[in-house]
Amino acid sequence: MAGTRTFSIIKPDATERNLTGAINKVIEEGGLRIVAQRRIQMTQAQAERFYDIHKERPFFGELVEFMTSAPVVVQVLEGENAVVRYRDVMGATNPEEAADGTIRKLFAKSIGENSAHGSDSDDNAALEIAQFFSEADIVG
Ligand code: GDP
């Protein structure tokens, strides 16, 4: 494996606006390789499990509704220090605070509809990847 892995989701606000390729370009130019990718319609159960850590937050219901509102693209990204690198490539959660050139600055509509998900630690990356991909799906 060339470096480490992180898990990414291109969120419904982006797939609806036909931005998958534009976001993948930013990912690749940011030094990450897309080593697995699948477009899916998330179920409510998948979204609730994925965001279980946020279930007590006031926006949980809205977040699950949003993530199931249109297809998403789930991805495994590989590169040097992939988790941290992809957080940099995505930018801050709130697009108003995101740095120029980041996915969220370029494309996000709001703090909720913010175009991309990226794991926040290596441990979570492994858990999130395993929720959507088997090792045989990942070709580096
Ligand atoms: P991330 O790691 O940058 O994605 O941010 P968090 O882990 O804090 O939040 C997870 C996701 O929940 C975000 O990416 C947003 O889609 C959503 N979210 C976070 N804060 C808010 C909020 O205040 N309102 C709404 N509607 N969604 C939020």
CSV table of C-alpha atoms and ligand atoms in Angstrom, one decimal:
chain,number,residue,atom,x,y,z
A,1,MET,CA,0.0,0.0,0.0
A,2,ALA,CA,1.3,3.4,-0.9
A,3,GLY,CA,0.8,5.3,2.4
A,4,THR,CA,-2.3,5.0,4.5
A,5,ARG,CA,-6.1,5.0,3.7
A,6,THR,CA,-9.1,7.1,4.5
A,7,PHE,CA,-12.8,6.8,3.8
A,8,SER,CA,-14.6,9.4,1.8
A,9,ILE,CA,-18.2,10.1,0.8
A,10,ILE,CA,-19.2,12.5,-2.0
A,11,LYS,CA,-22.5,13.7,-0.4
A,12,PRO,CA,-26.0,14.1,-2.0
A,13,ASP,CA,-25.7,17.9,-2.5
A,14,ALA,CA,-22.7,17.2,-4.8
A,15,THR,CA,-24.0,14.1,-6.7
A,16,GLU,CA,-27.2,16.0,-7.4
A,17,ARG,CA,-25.2,18.9,-9.0
A,18,ASN,CA,-23.2,16.4,-11.1
A,19,LEU,CA,-19.9,17.3,-9.2
A,20,THR,CA,-18.5,13.8,-8.7
A,21,GLY,CA,-15.8,14.3,-11.3
A,22,ALA,CA,-15.0,17.8,-10.2
A,23,ILE,CA,-14.5,16.6,-6.6
A,24,ASN,CA,-12.4,13.6,-7.7
A,25,LYS,CA,-10.1,16.0,-9.6
A,26,VAL,CA,-9.5,18.0,-6.4
A,27,ILE,CA,-8.9,14.7,-4.5
A,28,GLU,CA,-6.4,13.5,-7.1
A,29,GLU,CA,-4.7,16.9,-7.4
A,30,GLY,CA,-4.4,16.9,-3.6
A,31,GLY,CA,-2.1,13.9,-3.8
A,32,LEU,CA,-4.6,11.1,-3.0
A,33,ARG,CA,-5.4,8.0,-5.1
A,34,ILE,CA,-9.0,6.7,-5.4
A,35,VAL,CA,-8.4,3.0,-4.8
A,36,ALA,CA,-12.1,2.0,-4.4
A,37,GLN,CA,-15.3,3.8,-5.4
A,38,ARG,CA,-19.0,2.9,-5.6
A,39,ARG,CA,-22.2,5.0,-6.1
A,40,ILE,CA,-25.0,3.9,-3.8
A,41,GLN,CA,-28.3,5.0,-2.4
A,42,MET,CA,-27.7,5.0,1.4
A,43,THR,CA,-30.5,3.4,3.4
A,44,GLN,CA,-31.7,5.1,6.6
A,45,ALA,CA,-30.2,2.2,8.6
A,46,GLN,CA,-26.8,2.7,6.9
A,47,ALA,CA,-26.8,6.4,7.5
A,48,GLU,CA,-27.9,6.0,11.2
A,49,ARG,CA,-25.1,3.5,11.8
A,50,PHE,CA,-22.5,5.6,10.0
A,51,TYR,CA,-23.3,8.7,12.0
A,52,ASP,CA,-24.1,6.9,15.3
A,53,ILE,CA,-21.5,9.1,17.0
A,54,HIS,CA,-23.7,12.1,16.3
A,55,LYS,CA,-27.0,10.5,17.4
A,56,GLU,CA,-27.5,12.9,20.4
A,57,ARG,CA,-26.7,16.0,18.3
A,58,PRO,CA,-29.7,18.3,17.4
A,59,PHE,CA,-29.0,17.9,13.7
A,60,PHE,CA,-28.9,14.1,13.6
A,61,GLY,CA,-32.3,13.6,12.0
A,62,GLU,CA,-31.6,16.3,9.4
A,63,LEU,CA,-28.2,14.7,8.7
A,64,VAL,CA,-29.7,11.2,8.1
A,65,GLU,CA,-32.4,12.7,6.0
A,66,PHE,CA,-29.9,14.5,3.9
A,67,MET,CA,-27.5,11.6,3.5
A,68,THR,CA,-30.4,9.4,2.2
A,69,SER,CA,-31.9,12.1,0.0
A,70,ALA,CA,-30.0,11.2,-3.2
A,71,PRO,CA,-27.1,8.9,-4.2
A,72,VAL,CA,-23.7,9.2,-2.7
A,73,VAL,CA,-20.3,8.0,-3.8
A,74,VAL,CA,-18.4,6.0,-1.2
A,75,GLN,CA,-14.6,5.9,-1.7
A,76,VAL,CA,-11.4,4.6,-0.3
A,77,LEU,CA,-8.5,7.1,-0.7
A,78,GLU,CA,-4.8,6.2,-0.4
A,79,GLY,CA,-1.8,8.4,0.1
A,80,GLU,CA,0.8,9.6,2.5
A,81,ASN,CA,-0.9,10.4,5.8
A,82,ALA,CA,-4.3,10.0,4.0
A,83,VAL,CA,-6.6,11.0,6.9
A,84,VAL,CA,-5.0,14.3,7.6
A,85,ARG,CA,-4.3,15.0,4.0
A,86,TYR,CA,-7.9,14.5,3.0
A,87,ARG,CA,-9.2,16.7,5.9
A,88,ASP,CA,-6.9,19.4,4.4
A,89,VAL,CA,-8.2,18.8,0.9
A,90,MET,CA,-11.9,18.9,2.2
A,91,GLY,CA,-11.5,22.0,4.3
A,92,ALA,CA,-13.4,23.0,7.4
A,93,THR,CA,-16.9,21.6,8.1
A,94,ASN,CA,-18.5,25.0,7.6
A,95,PRO,CA,-17.7,26.2,4.1
A,96,GLU,CA,-17.6,29.8,5.3
A,97,GLU,CA,-14.5,28.8,7.3
A,98,ALA,CA,-13.0,26.6,4.7
A,99,ALA,CA,-9.7,27.6,3.0
A,100,ASP,CA,-9.5,28.6,-0.6
A,101,GLY,CA,-9.2,25.7,-3.0
A,102,THR,CA,-10.7,23.1,-0.7
A,103,ILE,CA,-13.7,20.9,-1.7
A,104,ARG,CA,-16.0,22.6,0.8
A,105,LYS,CA,-14.9,26.1,-0.1
A,106,LEU,CA,-15.4,25.3,-3.8
A,107,PHE,CA,-18.6,23.3,-3.7
A,108,ALA,CA,-20.4,23.1,-0.3
A,109,LYS,CA,-23.8,24.7,0.1
A,110,SER,CA,-23.9,24.9,3.9
A,111,ILE,CA,-22.5,23.4,7.1
A,112,GLY,CA,-24.9,20.5,6.7
A,113,GLU,CA,-24.8,20.1,2.9
A,114,ASN,CA,-21.1,20.2,2.7
A,115,SER,CA,-20.3,18.0,-0.3
A,116,ALA,CA,-17.8,15.6,1.3
A,117,HIS,CA,-17.1,13.3,4.3
A,118,GLY,CA,-13.6,12.3,5.4
A,119,SER,CA,-12.6,10.1,8.3
A,120,ASP,CA,-11.2,11.9,11.4
A,121,SER,CA,-8.7,9.3,12.5
A,122,ASP,CA,-7.0,6.1,11.3
A,123,ASP,CA,-9.1,4.0,13.6
A,124,ASN,CA,-12.4,5.5,12.3
A,125,ALA,CA,-11.1,5.2,8.7
A,126,ALA,CA,-10.7,1.4,9.1
A,127,LEU,CA,-14.1,1.1,10.6
A,128,GLU,CA,-15.8,3.2,8.0
A,129,ILE,CA,-14.0,1.5,5.1
A,130,ALA,CA,-15.1,-1.9,6.5
A,131,GLN,CA,-18.8,-0.7,6.6
A,132,PHE,CA,-18.8,-0.2,2.8
A,133,PHE,CA,-16.0,-2.2,1.2
A,134,SER,CA,-14.4,-5.6,1.5
A,135,GLU,CA,-10.6,-5.9,1.1
A,136,ALA,CA,-11.1,-7.4,-2.4
A,137,ASP,CA,-12.9,-4.2,-3.6
A,138,ILE,CA,-9.8,-2.1,-2.8
A,139,VAL,CA,-7.2,-2.1,-5.5
A,140,GLY,CA,-4.3,0.2,-4.9
B,1,GDP,P1,-16.9,16.7,9.7
B,1,GDP,O1,-16.0,15.7,10.3
B,1,GDP,O2,-16.1,17.9,9.2
B,1,GDP,O3,-17.8,16.1,8.6
B,1,GDP,O4,-17.8,17.3,10.8
B,1,GDP,P2,-18.6,16.7,12.0
B,1,GDP,O5,-18.1,15.3,12.4
B,1,GDP,O6,-18.6,17.7,13.1
B,1,GDP,O7,-20.1,16.6,11.5
B,1,GDP,C1,-20.5,15.5,10.6
B,1,GDP,C2,-21.4,16.1,9.6
B,1,GDP,O8,-22.6,16.5,10.2
B,1,GDP,C3,-20.9,17.3,8.9
B,1,GDP,O9,-20.0,17.1,7.8
B,1,GDP,C4,-22.2,18.0,8.4
B,1,GDP,O10,-22.7,17.3,7.2
B,1,GDP,C5,-23.2,17.6,9.6
B,1,GDP,N1,-23.2,18.8,10.5
B,1,GDP,C6,-22.3,19.2,11.3
B,1,GDP,N2,-22.7,20.3,12.0
B,1,GDP,C7,-24.0,20.6,11.6
B,1,GDP,C8,-24.9,21.6,11.9
B,1,GDP,O11,-24.7,22.4,12.7
B,1,GDP,N3,-26.1,21.5,11.2
B,1,GDP,C9,-26.4,20.5,10.3
B,1,GDP,N4,-27.6,20.5,9.7
B,1,GDP,N5,-25.5,19.6,10.0
B,1,GDP,C10,-24.3,19.6,10.6
